[in-house]
mmCIF file of C-alpha atoms in Angstrom:
data_model
loop_
_atom_site.group_PDB
_atom_site.id
_atom_site.type_symbol
_atom_site.label_atom_id
_atom_site.label_comp_id
_atom_site.label_asym_id
_atom_site.label_seq_id
_atom_site.Cartn_x
_atom_site.Cartn_y
_atom_site.Cartn_z
ATOM 1 C CA MET A 1 -9.496 -1.863 32.179
ATOM 2 C CA LYS A 2 -5.787 -0.676 32.429
ATOM 3 C CA TYR A 3 -4.781 -4.159 32.441
ATOM 4 C CA ARG A 4 -6.894 -5.146 28.932
ATOM 5 C CA HIS A 5 -5.011 -1.896 27.741
ATOM 6 C CA ARG A 6 -1.407 -3.580 28.463
ATOM 7 C CA LEU A 7 -2.623 -6.705 26.817
ATOM 8 C CA ARG A 8 -2.701 -4.713 24.068
ATOM 9 C CA GLU A 9 -6.624 -5.735 22.652
ATOM 10 C CA PRO A 10 -7.451 -5.060 19.538
ATOM 11 C CA VAL A 11 -8.856 -1.734 19.020
ATOM 12 C CA ARG A 12 -8.502 -1.009 15.114
ATOM 13 C CA ARG A 13 -10.422 -3.795 12.866
ATOM 14 C CA PHE A 14 -10.146 -4.375 9.479
ATOM 15 C CA VAL A 15 -13.056 -6.333 7.404
ATOM 16 C CA VAL A 16 -11.976 -6.889 3.741
ATOM 17 C CA ILE A 17 -14.848 -8.721 1.620
ATOM 18 C CA GLY A 18 -13.404 -10.810 -1.141
ATOM 19 C CA HIS A 19 -16.585 -11.237 -3.308
ATOM 20 C CA LYS A 20 -15.231 -13.943 -5.864
ATOM 21 C CA ALA A 21 -11.705 -14.740 -3.577
ATOM 22 C CA THR A 22 -11.373 -18.183 -3.407
ATOM 23 C CA THR A 23 -11.555 -20.657 -0.136
ATOM 24 C CA SER A 24 -9.510 -23.231 -1.631
ATOM 25 C CA PRO A 25 -5.552 -23.303 -1.189
ATOM 26 C CA ASP A 26 -5.382 -24.883 -4.341
ATOM 27 C CA PHE A 27 -4.323 -21.492 -6.193
ATOM 28 C CA SER A 28 -0.898 -20.872 -8.147
ATOM 29 C CA LEU A 29 1.581 -18.780 -6.326
ATOM 30 C CA LYS A 30 3.086 -18.028 -10.164
ATOM 31 C CA ASP A 31 -0.493 -16.411 -11.101
ATOM 32 C CA ILE A 32 -2.299 -15.484 -8.095
ATOM 33 C CA PRO A 33 -4.689 -12.995 -9.963
ATOM 34 C CA GLY A 34 -5.554 -15.009 -12.034
ATOM 35 C CA THR A 35 -5.912 -18.310 -10.408
ATOM 36 C CA SER A 36 -7.411 -17.234 -6.717
ATOM 37 C CA GLY A 37 -10.648 -14.763 -7.807
ATOM 38 C CA ARG A 38 -8.362 -12.048 -7.115
ATOM 39 C CA LEU A 39 -7.523 -12.720 -3.922
ATOM 40 C CA ASP A 40 -3.969 -10.728 -4.532
ATOM 41 C CA VAL A 41 -6.444 -7.383 -3.338
ATOM 42 C CA LEU A 42 -7.117 -9.361 -0.343
ATOM 43 C CA LEU A 43 -3.262 -10.144 0.547
ATOM 44 C CA ARG A 44 -1.968 -6.519 0.222
ATOM 45 C CA CYS A 45 -4.594 -5.883 2.944
ATOM 46 C CA VAL A 46 -2.433 -7.643 5.098
ATOM 47 C CA ARG A 47 0.428 -5.907 4.457
ATOM 48 C CA SER A 48 -1.002 -2.646 4.935
ATOM 49 C CA ALA A 49 -3.345 -3.731 7.551
ATOM 50 C CA LEU A 50 -0.543 -5.180 10.076
ATOM 51 C CA LEU A 51 2.890 -4.286 9.396
ATOM 52 C CA VAL A 52 4.943 -1.038 9.967
ATOM 53 C CA SER A 53 8.198 -0.350 9.165
ATOM 54 C CA HIS A 54 9.891 -3.134 10.650
ATOM 55 C CA GLY A 55 7.592 -4.065 12.985
ATOM 56 C CA LEU A 56 3.735 -5.548 13.546
ATOM 57 C CA ARG A 57 0.774 -3.519 14.499
ATOM 58 C CA GLN A 58 -0.112 -5.125 17.673
ATOM 59 C CA ASP A 59 -3.837 -3.198 18.766
ATOM 60 C CA THR A 60 -4.872 -4.648 15.093
ATOM 61 C CA GLU A 61 -7.596 -7.208 13.704
ATOM 62 C CA LEU A 62 -8.097 -8.204 10.129
ATOM 63 C CA TYR A 63 -10.331 -10.132 8.557
ATOM 64 C CA LEU A 64 -9.981 -11.498 5.001
ATOM 65 C CA LEU A 65 -13.809 -12.638 3.847
ATOM 66 C CA LEU A 66 -13.607 -14.961 1.171
ATOM 67 C CA LEU A 67 -16.568 -15.346 -0.871
ATOM 68 C CA GLY A 68 -16.003 -17.217 -3.906
ATOM 69 C CA GLY A 69 -15.295 -21.021 -4.378
ATOM 70 C CA LEU A 70 -17.581 -23.935 -3.554
ATOM 71 C CA ASP A 71 -17.266 -23.957 0.018
ATOM 72 C CA ALA A 72 -17.658 -20.256 0.710
ATOM 73 C CA PRO A 73 -18.056 -18.582 2.729
ATOM 74 C CA LYS A 74 -14.400 -18.796 4.882
ATOM 75 C CA ALA A 75 -12.938 -16.099 6.761
ATOM 76 C CA ILE A 76 -9.443 -15.467 7.839
ATOM 77 C CA ARG A 77 -8.597 -13.657 11.386
ATOM 78 C CA PHE A 78 -5.219 -12.351 11.651
ATOM 79 C CA ARG A 79 -4.443 -10.762 14.858
ATOM 80 C CA GLY A 80 -1.346 -8.160 15.202
ATOM 81 C CA GLN A 81 -0.703 -9.708 18.868
ATOM 82 C CA GLY A 82 1.179 -13.144 18.496
ATOM 83 C CA LEU A 83 0.812 -12.719 14.653
ATOM 84 C CA ARG A 84 4.116 -14.738 13.459
ATOM 85 C CA PHE A 85 5.668 -15.346 9.739
ATOM 86 C CA LEU A 86 4.147 -12.448 7.728
ATOM 87 C CA ASN A 87 6.607 -10.780 5.729
ATOM 88 C CA PRO A 88 5.794 -7.821 3.742
ATOM 89 C CA ASP A 89 5.842 -9.448 0.264
ATOM 90 C CA GLU A 90 2.699 -10.763 -1.693
ATOM 91 C CA ARG A 91 3.790 -14.308 -2.407
ATOM 92 C CA SER A 92 4.749 -15.242 1.242
ATOM 93 C CA THR A 93 1.528 -13.701 2.390
ATOM 94 C CA ALA A 94 -0.241 -15.873 0.018
ATOM 95 C CA ALA A 95 1.588 -19.091 1.074
ATOM 96 C CA LEU A 96 0.244 -18.232 4.588
ATOM 97 C CA VAL A 97 -2.941 -17.808 3.203
ATOM 98 C CA GLN A 98 -2.718 -21.034 1.659
ATOM 99 C CA LYS A 99 -1.528 -22.701 4.957
ATOM 100 C CA ALA A 100 -5.050 -21.146 6.761
ATOM 101 C CA LEU A 101 -6.893 -22.339 3.664
ATOM 102 C CA ALA A 102 -5.533 -26.053 4.085
ATOM 103 C CA THR A 103 -6.847 -26.066 7.458
ATOM 104 C CA PRO A 104 -9.787 -28.150 8.420
ATOM 105 C CA THR A 105 -12.972 -25.635 9.298
ATOM 106 C CA THR A 106 -16.496 -26.987 10.756
ATOM 107 C CA GLY A 107 -18.816 -23.942 10.868
ATOM 108 C CA PRO A 108 -18.058 -20.558 12.977
ATOM 109 C CA VAL A 109 -15.630 -21.973 15.028
ATOM 110 C CA TRP A 110 -12.425 -20.175 14.521
ATOM 111 C CA GLN A 111 -9.476 -22.616 13.853
ATOM 112 C CA PRO A 112 -5.692 -21.834 14.488
ATOM 113 C CA ALA A 113 -4.104 -22.043 11.409
ATOM 114 C CA THR A 114 -0.284 -20.245 12.087
ATOM 115 C CA PRO A 115 0.663 -18.328 14.967
ATOM 116 C CA GLY A 116 -1.983 -15.244 14.749
ATOM 117 C CA VAL A 117 -4.190 -16.522 11.813
ATOM 118 C CA GLU A 118 -7.518 -18.501 12.141
ATOM 119 C CA VAL A 119 -9.664 -19.439 9.906
ATOM 120 C CA ALA A 120 -13.792 -20.216 9.987
ATOM 121 C CA ALA A 121 -16.744 -21.227 7.824
ATOM 122 C CA VAL A 122 -18.174 -17.753 8.363
ATOM 123 C CA GLY A 123 -19.719 -15.323 5.949
ATOM 124 C CA VAL A 124 -20.099 -11.402 6.495
ATOM 125 C CA ALA A 125 -22.814 -11.350 8.748
ATOM 126 C CA GLU A 126 -21.179 -14.057 11.584
ATOM 127 C CA VAL A 127 -18.216 -11.720 11.339
ATOM 128 C CA LEU A 128 -19.881 -8.553 11.601
ATOM 129 C CA ASP A 129 -22.536 -9.173 14.350
ATOM 130 C CA PRO A 130 -20.047 -9.761 17.018
ATOM 131 C CA LEU A 131 -18.316 -6.169 16.315
ATOM 132 C CA ALA A 132 -21.648 -4.356 16.156
ATOM 133 C CA GLN A 133 -21.628 -2.845 19.373
ATOM 134 C CA ARG A 134 -18.624 -0.701 18.599
ATOM 135 C CA GLY A 135 -18.176 1.791 16.160
ATOM 136 C CA VAL A 136 -18.471 0.307 12.606
ATOM 137 C CA TYR A 137 -17.771 2.197 9.274
ATOM 138 C CA VAL A 138 -17.866 1.256 5.695
ATOM 139 C CA LEU A 139 -15.659 2.649 3.392
ATOM 140 C CA GLU A 140 -17.209 4.678 0.651
ATOM 141 C CA GLU A 141 -16.514 6.855 -2.200
ATOM 142 C CA ASP A 142 -19.426 9.423 -0.923
ATOM 143 C CA GLY A 143 -19.308 8.897 2.770
ATOM 144 C CA ALA A 144 -17.716 11.395 5.522
ATOM 145 C CA ASP A 145 -14.260 12.467 4.840
ATOM 146 C CA VAL A 146 -12.112 10.096 7.798
ATOM 147 C CA ARG A 147 -10.687 13.474 8.510
ATOM 148 C CA SER A 148 -13.863 14.653 9.954
ATOM 149 C CA LEU A 149 -14.996 11.784 11.714
ATOM 150 C CA PRO A 150 -15.406 12.141 15.668
ATOM 151 C CA PHE A 151 -14.095 8.500 16.555
ATOM 152 C CA GLU A 152 -15.079 8.903 19.813
ATOM 153 C CA GLU A 153 -14.409 5.254 21.273
ATOM 154 C CA ARG A 154 -10.923 3.599 20.145
ATOM 155 C CA ASP A 155 -12.310 0.386 19.211
ATOM 156 C CA ASN A 156 -13.506 0.612 15.511
ATOM 157 C CA THR A 157 -14.579 -1.905 12.745
ATOM 158 C CA PHE A 158 -14.017 -0.591 8.866
ATOM 159 C CA ILE A 159 -15.360 -2.417 6.528
ATOM 160 C CA VAL A 160 -13.857 -2.545 3.122
ATOM 161 C CA GLY A 161 -14.782 -3.892 -0.291
ATOM 162 C CA ASP A 162 -12.626 -5.151 -2.660
ATOM 163 C CA HIS A 163 -12.345 -4.029 -6.508
ATOM 164 C CA LEU A 164 -16.380 -4.826 -6.969
ATOM 165 C CA GLY A 165 -17.507 -2.868 -4.122
ATOM 166 C CA PHE A 166 -20.818 -4.238 -2.229
ATOM 167 C CA THR A 167 -23.619 -6.033 -2.787
ATOM 168 C CA ARG A 168 -27.245 -5.178 -2.367
ATOM 169 C CA ASP A 169 -27.285 -7.656 0.719
ATOM 170 C CA GLU A 170 -24.042 -6.197 2.057
ATOM 171 C CA GLN A 171 -25.423 -2.777 2.015
ATOM 172 C CA ALA A 172 -28.596 -3.853 3.498
ATOM 173 C CA LEU A 173 -26.463 -5.546 6.842
ATOM 174 C CA PHE A 174 -24.286 -2.424 6.728
ATOM 175 C CA LEU A 175 -27.473 -0.433 7.257
ATOM 176 C CA LYS A 176 -28.743 -3.128 10.065
ATOM 177 C CA LEU A 177 -25.627 -2.616 12.009
ATOM 178 C CA GLU A 178 -25.453 1.112 11.580
ATOM 179 C CA ALA A 179 -22.488 1.421 9.623
ATOM 180 C CA LYS A 180 -21.455 4.727 9.118
ATOM 181 C CA PRO A 181 -20.123 5.425 5.528
ATOM 182 C CA MET A 182 -16.898 6.913 5.316
ATOM 183 C CA SER A 183 -14.513 8.176 2.716
ATOM 184 C CA VAL A 184 -10.707 8.338 2.635
ATOM 185 C CA GLY A 185 -10.695 10.881 -0.192
ATOM 186 C CA PRO A 186 -11.413 12.463 -3.637
ATOM 187 C CA VAL A 187 -9.934 9.674 -5.818
ATOM 188 C CA SER A 188 -11.371 5.916 -5.617
ATOM 189 C CA LEU A 189 -8.204 3.950 -4.210
ATOM 190 C CA HIS A 190 -7.574 0.359 -4.171
ATOM 191 C CA ALA A 191 -8.183 -1.337 -0.769
ATOM 192 C CA ASP A 192 -5.107 -1.482 0.923
ATOM 193 C CA ASP A 193 -4.734 2.207 0.473
ATOM 194 C CA ALA A 194 -7.726 2.676 1.922
ATOM 195 C CA ILE A 195 -6.554 0.933 4.945
ATOM 196 C CA THR A 196 -2.884 2.977 4.806
ATOM 197 C CA LEU A 197 -5.176 6.286 5.044
ATOM 198 C CA VAL A 198 -7.873 5.045 8.284
ATOM 199 C CA HIS A 199 -4.459 3.796 10.302
ATOM 200 C CA ASN A 200 -2.693 7.165 9.079
ATOM 201 C CA GLU A 201 -5.544 8.786 10.503
ATOM 202 C CA LEU A 202 -5.643 6.972 13.713
ATOM 203 C CA ASP A 203 -2.108 7.291 13.870
ATOM 204 C CA ARG A 204 -2.218 10.870 14.131
ATOM 205 C CA ARG A 205 -5.122 10.808 16.682
ATOM 206 C CA LYS A 206 -3.343 8.260 19.303
ATOM 207 C CA LEU A 207 -6.310 6.322 19.038
ATOM 208 C CA MET B 1 1.591 26.116 -21.182
ATOM 209 C CA LYS B 2 -2.593 25.383 -21.153
ATOM 210 C CA TYR B 3 -1.466 23.139 -24.012
ATOM 211 C CA ARG B 4 1.005 21.137 -21.787
ATOM 212 C CA HIS B 5 -1.423 20.852 -19.124
ATOM 213 C CA ARG B 6 -3.923 19.359 -21.533
ATOM 214 C CA LEU B 7 -0.973 16.629 -22.407
ATOM 215 C CA ARG B 8 -0.835 16.150 -18.580
ATOM 216 C CA GLU B 9 2.706 16.574 -17.966
ATOM 217 C CA PRO B 10 3.814 15.177 -14.715
ATOM 218 C CA VAL B 11 3.122 16.828 -11.780
ATOM 219 C CA ARG B 12 4.276 14.628 -9.220
ATOM 220 C CA ARG B 13 7.435 12.812 -8.868
ATOM 221 C CA PHE B 14 8.745 10.141 -6.576
ATOM 222 C CA VAL B 15 12.112 8.973 -6.237
ATOM 223 C CA VAL B 16 12.478 5.720 -4.020
ATOM 224 C CA ILE B 17 15.967 4.520 -3.425
ATOM 225 C CA GLY B 18 16.745 0.948 -2.986
ATOM 226 C CA HIS B 19 20.055 0.639 -1.627
ATOM 227 C CA LYS B 20 20.437 -2.990 -2.246
ATOM 228 C CA ALA B 21 18.138 -3.565 -4.898
ATOM 229 C CA THR B 22 19.268 -5.290 -7.708
ATOM 230 C CA THR B 23 20.445 -4.042 -11.214
ATOM 231 C CA SER B 24 20.111 -7.802 -12.824
ATOM 232 C CA PRO B 25 17.063 -9.275 -13.770
ATOM 233 C CA ASP B 26 18.644 -12.583 -12.700
ATOM 234 C CA PHE B 27 16.560 -12.857 -9.550
ATOM 235 C CA SER B 28 13.999 -15.168 -8.684
ATOM 236 C CA LEU B 29 10.293 -14.528 -9.206
ATOM 237 C CA LYS B 30 9.621 -17.398 -6.332
ATOM 238 C CA ASP B 31 11.643 -15.538 -3.671
ATOM 239 C CA ILE B 32 11.910 -12.083 -4.566
ATOM 240 C CA PRO B 33 12.468 -10.275 -1.167
ATOM 241 C CA GLY B 34 15.685 -13.082 -1.184
ATOM 242 C CA THR B 35 17.041 -13.047 -4.234
ATOM 243 C CA SER B 36 16.556 -9.481 -5.401
ATOM 244 C CA GLY B 37 18.154 -7.315 -2.661
ATOM 245 C CA ARG B 38 14.685 -6.642 -1.254
ATOM 246 C CA LEU B 39 13.594 -5.062 -4.735
ATOM 247 C CA ASP B 40 10.387 -6.077 -3.336
ATOM 248 C CA VAL B 41 10.054 -3.098 -1.270
ATOM 249 C CA LEU B 42 10.438 -1.197 -4.592
ATOM 250 C CA LEU B 43 7.907 -3.227 -6.363
ATOM 251 C CA ARG B 44 5.246 -2.017 -3.688
ATOM 252 C CA CYS B 45 5.705 1.558 -4.491
ATOM 253 C CA VAL B 46 5.200 1.132 -7.996
ATOM 254 C CA ARG B 47 1.833 0.070 -7.446
ATOM 255 C CA SER B 48 0.978 2.600 -4.805
ATOM 256 C CA ALA B 49 2.286 5.160 -6.983
ATOM 257 C CA LEU B 50 0.708 4.619 -10.179
ATOM 258 C CA LEU B 51 -1.995 2.806 -9.693
ATOM 259 C CA VAL B 52 -5.852 3.881 -8.388
ATOM 260 C CA SER B 53 -8.797 2.013 -8.341
ATOM 261 C CA HIS B 54 -9.219 0.755 -11.885
ATOM 262 C CA GLY B 55 -7.000 2.994 -13.358
ATOM 263 C CA LEU B 56 -3.585 4.716 -13.528
ATOM 264 C CA ARG B 57 -2.059 7.936 -12.277
ATOM 265 C CA GLN B 58 -1.672 10.105 -15.415
ATOM 266 C CA ASP B 59 -0.088 13.044 -14.129
ATOM 267 C CA THR B 60 2.513 10.390 -11.937
ATOM 268 C CA GLU B 61 6.348 9.602 -12.310
ATOM 269 C CA LEU B 62 8.038 7.099 -10.761
ATOM 270 C CA TYR B 63 12.031 6.277 -10.225
ATOM 271 C CA LEU B 64 13.265 3.525 -9.027
ATOM 272 C CA LEU B 65 16.758 3.400 -8.077
ATOM 273 C CA LEU B 66 18.745 0.702 -7.791
ATOM 274 C CA LEU B 67 22.032 0.684 -6.090
ATOM 275 C CA GLY B 68 22.750 -2.890 -5.253
ATOM 276 C CA GLY B 69 24.690 -5.176 -7.997
ATOM 277 C CA LEU B 70 27.919 -5.110 -10.092
ATOM 278 C CA ASP B 71 26.465 -3.023 -12.776
ATOM 279 C CA ALA B 72 24.951 -0.679 -10.276
ATOM 280 C CA PRO B 73 23.557 2.163 -10.463
ATOM 281 C CA LYS B 74 20.382 1.973 -12.790
ATOM 282 C CA ALA B 75 17.577 3.767 -12.476
ATOM 283 C CA ILE B 76 13.412 2.837 -14.029
ATOM 284 C CA ARG B 77 11.299 5.564 -14.400
ATOM 285 C CA PHE B 78 7.582 4.819 -15.250
ATOM 286 C CA ARG B 79 5.725 7.361 -16.786
ATOM 287 C CA GLY B 80 1.821 7.187 -15.826
ATOM 288 C CA GLN B 81 1.093 8.548 -19.126
ATOM 289 C CA GLY B 82 1.507 5.952 -21.534
ATOM 290 C CA LEU B 83 2.003 3.241 -19.251
ATOM 291 C CA ARG B 84 0.941 -0.087 -20.321
ATOM 292 C CA PHE B 85 0.917 -3.980 -18.791
ATOM 293 C CA LEU B 86 1.133 -2.878 -15.247
ATOM 294 C CA ASN B 87 -0.980 -4.994 -13.185
ATOM 295 C CA PRO B 88 -0.957 -4.289 -9.082
ATOM 296 C CA ASP B 89 -0.208 -7.452 -8.121
ATOM 297 C CA GLU B 90 3.712 -7.873 -7.396
ATOM 298 C CA ARG B 91 4.858 -10.814 -9.635
ATOM 299 C CA SER B 92 3.548 -8.898 -12.847
ATOM 300 C CA THR B 93 5.558 -5.470 -11.418
ATOM 301 C CA ALA B 94 8.831 -7.739 -10.982
ATOM 302 C CA ALA B 95 8.678 -9.390 -14.631
ATOM 303 C CA LEU B 96 8.357 -5.837 -16.026
ATOM 304 C CA VAL B 97 10.649 -4.761 -14.114
ATOM 305 C CA GLN B 98 13.220 -7.595 -15.275
ATOM 306 C CA LYS B 99 12.411 -6.707 -18.791
ATOM 307 C CA ALA B 100 13.490 -3.327 -18.032
ATOM 308 C CA LEU B 101 16.951 -4.839 -16.360
ATOM 309 C CA ALA B 102 17.333 -6.771 -19.471
ATOM 310 C CA THR B 103 17.375 -3.825 -21.595
ATOM 311 C CA PRO B 104 20.948 -2.540 -22.465
ATOM 312 C CA THR B 105 21.893 0.652 -20.901
ATOM 313 C CA THR B 106 24.452 2.981 -21.961
ATOM 314 C CA GLY B 107 25.281 5.313 -19.600
ATOM 315 C CA PRO B 108 22.384 8.401 -18.796
ATOM 316 C CA VAL B 109 20.427 7.772 -21.865
ATOM 317 C CA TRP B 110 16.637 6.529 -21.082
ATOM 318 C CA GLN B 111 16.733 3.336 -23.050
ATOM 319 C CA PRO B 112 13.114 2.305 -23.570
ATOM 320 C CA ALA B 113 11.692 -1.249 -22.218
ATOM 321 C CA THR B 114 8.008 -1.689 -22.453
ATOM 322 C CA PRO B 115 5.263 1.373 -23.031
ATOM 323 C CA GLY B 116 5.858 3.913 -20.226
ATOM 324 C CA VAL B 117 9.381 1.935 -18.542
ATOM 325 C CA GLU B 118 12.498 3.156 -19.340
ATOM 326 C CA VAL B 119 15.826 2.613 -17.644
ATOM 327 C CA ALA B 120 19.204 4.584 -17.744
ATOM 328 C CA ALA B 121 22.605 3.745 -15.866
ATOM 329 C CA VAL B 122 22.299 6.572 -13.534
ATOM 330 C CA GLY B 123 22.692 7.045 -9.707
ATOM 331 C CA VAL B 124 20.789 9.043 -7.033
ATOM 332 C CA ALA B 125 22.814 12.469 -8.044
ATOM 333 C CA GLU B 126 22.237 12.232 -11.948
ATOM 334 C CA VAL B 127 18.274 11.728 -11.265
ATOM 335 C CA LEU B 128 17.446 14.383 -8.631
ATOM 336 C CA ASP B 129 19.550 17.161 -10.317
ATOM 337 C CA PRO B 130 17.295 17.949 -13.144
ATOM 338 C CA LEU B 131 14.199 17.826 -11.061
ATOM 339 C CA ALA B 132 16.064 20.338 -8.343
ATOM 340 C CA GLN B 133 14.337 23.163 -10.079
ATOM 341 C CA ARG B 134 10.717 22.588 -8.583
ATOM 342 C CA GLY B 135 10.113 21.405 -5.015
ATOM 343 C CA VAL B 136 12.038 18.587 -3.657
ATOM 344 C CA TYR B 137 10.795 17.172 -0.534
ATOM 345 C CA VAL B 138 12.241 13.951 0.926
ATOM 346 C CA LEU B 139 10.450 11.804 3.155
ATOM 347 C CA GLU B 140 11.910 12.034 6.888
ATOM 348 C CA GLU B 141 10.665 10.911 10.712
ATOM 349 C CA ASP B 142 11.502 14.180 12.134
ATOM 350 C CA GLY B 143 10.278 16.133 9.029
ATOM 351 C CA ALA B 144 7.482 19.029 8.536
ATOM 352 C CA ASP B 145 4.364 16.908 8.466
ATOM 353 C CA VAL B 146 2.841 16.642 4.888
ATOM 354 C CA ARG B 147 -0.776 18.154 5.954
ATOM 355 C CA SER B 148 0.877 21.586 6.942
ATOM 356 C CA LEU B 149 3.237 22.066 3.935
ATOM 357 C CA PRO B 150 2.434 24.524 1.542
ATOM 358 C CA PHE B 151 2.862 23.162 -1.819
ATOM 359 C CA GLU B 152 2.964 26.587 -3.693
ATOM 360 C CA GLU B 153 3.568 24.757 -7.185
ATOM 361 C CA ARG B 154 1.845 21.747 -8.692
ATOM 362 C CA ASP B 155 5.416 20.107 -9.634
ATOM 363 C CA ASN B 156 6.797 18.508 -7.233
ATOM 364 C CA THR B 157 9.134 15.574 -6.297
ATOM 365 C CA PHE B 158 9.275 13.219 -3.208
ATOM 366 C CA ILE B 159 12.053 11.298 -2.021
ATOM 367 C CA VAL B 160 11.680 8.050 -0.519
ATOM 368 C CA GLY B 161 13.926 5.286 1.622
ATOM 369 C CA ASP B 162 13.723 2.148 1.496
ATOM 370 C CA HIS B 163 14.064 0.033 4.580
ATOM 371 C CA LEU B 164 17.624 0.713 5.518
ATOM 372 C CA GLY B 165 17.065 4.523 5.085
ATOM 373 C CA PHE B 166 19.178 7.285 3.719
ATOM 374 C CA THR B 167 23.463 7.420 3.561
ATOM 375 C CA ARG B 168 25.497 10.043 4.567
ATOM 376 C CA ASP B 169 26.174 11.334 1.098
ATOM 377 C CA GLU B 170 22.781 11.345 -0.030
ATOM 378 C CA GLN B 171 21.639 13.351 2.928
ATOM 379 C CA ALA B 172 24.686 15.729 1.824
ATOM 380 C CA LEU B 173 23.004 15.820 -1.791
ATOM 381 C CA PHE B 174 19.625 16.492 -0.355
ATOM 382 C CA LEU B 175 20.735 19.356 1.604
ATOM 383 C CA LYS B 176 22.451 20.717 -1.677
ATOM 384 C CA LEU B 177 19.522 20.801 -3.538
ATOM 385 C CA GLU B 178 17.586 22.081 -0.628
ATOM 386 C CA ALA B 179 15.185 19.149 -0.327
ATOM 387 C CA LYS B 180 12.539 19.640 2.652
ATOM 388 C CA PRO B 181 12.634 17.204 5.317
ATOM 389 C CA MET B 182 8.461 15.975 5.507
ATOM 390 C CA SER B 183 7.154 13.258 7.153
ATOM 391 C CA VAL B 184 3.708 11.897 6.950
ATOM 392 C CA GLY B 185 2.876 10.794 10.118
ATOM 393 C CA PRO B 186 3.805 9.648 13.590
ATOM 394 C CA VAL B 187 4.467 6.006 13.016
ATOM 395 C CA SER B 188 7.392 4.998 10.549
ATOM 396 C CA LEU B 189 5.882 3.134 7.592
ATOM 397 C CA HIS B 190 6.986 1.059 4.721
ATOM 398 C CA ALA B 191 7.716 3.407 1.384
ATOM 399 C CA ASP B 192 4.549 2.025 -0.583
ATOM 400 C CA ASP B 193 2.256 3.603 2.298
ATOM 401 C CA ALA B 194 4.564 6.946 2.422
ATOM 402 C CA ILE B 195 3.691 7.196 -1.385
ATOM 403 C CA THR B 196 0.181 6.730 -0.567
ATOM 404 C CA LEU B 197 -0.278 9.037 1.882
ATOM 405 C CA VAL B 198 1.511 11.752 -0.319
ATOM 406 C CA HIS B 199 -0.883 11.084 -2.893
ATOM 407 C CA ASN B 200 -4.151 11.664 -0.729
ATOM 408 C CA GLU B 201 -2.719 14.826 0.666
ATOM 409 C CA LEU B 202 -2.199 16.121 -3.109
ATOM 410 C CA ASP B 203 -5.270 14.448 -4.489
ATOM 411 C CA ARG B 204 -7.092 16.445 -1.194
ATOM 412 C CA ARG B 205 -5.777 19.703 -2.410
ATOM 413 C CA LYS B 206 -6.177 18.970 -6.198
ATOM 414 C CA LEU B 207 -2.883 19.534 -7.037
#
């Protein structure tokens, strides 16, 4: 396991669900919120999940679930280890996502788009099922405080909703996967802020 | 004082210093990082300082200090109370800042640009001096942990650096103002993440 640890296997995983987010690269960089099904909400999560001051979070993996548009679902996976061409600004992240969405997908096989970015035609269940062996937490306002949770394992998955919350089907899936409801504080925040707060808690515990 | 409290006077103030950030509205929305002296760093602070899920932080005030360009310095002040036309995406925030920068300034008088947004030709000292009566904290990596600070007052000011940190002159000014060094955690983060973490700590303490 030491060898795997040196290779910096992902130990923090974030899954962000964009219920209306487009699966097509044909959105306008001049009006991302208005033309992409609020993909901007997810783009901001890319920065907060993967970037720190002057660097990348090598141990982090981020899944963006795009459930809007004609060829939904699609998922884009970002891996801090090996990730390139990611800048903190929203527009350049949008261009990176456009490249991923222009990459042909054939079912559940992850297709490389750019270094550290892959895309597959998979939905919430297909992304979460292989991760359910680890600790799975779902960000909810009435969940247990992130500061009070034990996090016995290093390898954890955190599910974050967009501005629309979660559907009943998703909630049923979370229940099946025994995902633990978790809150980051008393105020309801944007998805990217929630990710920042989870990272901070894990940084403090050196997890 | 109860009356003032009902009016939601600002109780959280953030001052973000953009050492190269342009004071001119003539930057390109197609390449904000490359044409504005990294104004994008400051734009992301507008979202994290002022917006929560489906709402505004009415009790928060944000100063962006723009120290780059020919007619530097300029400062833009955002007040949650009365703020309009602010959306979470970076491009529309940039357009709002362009409107503020196109507003003529004549010295230290705050000129209204759009509802809740004002601009003045002032620098770091002029912004900080009137705020020094309250608690002033400066975000630094080796500062005291935000979670351990007492925050006896409700009315506090937090100074946040950009990707370049602080100059010697600024550090001397902070010393004069008795600004307390404060850290948000063990990892060096972007300015907007630092603001998110300060807000969360104050939210938890109901300050």
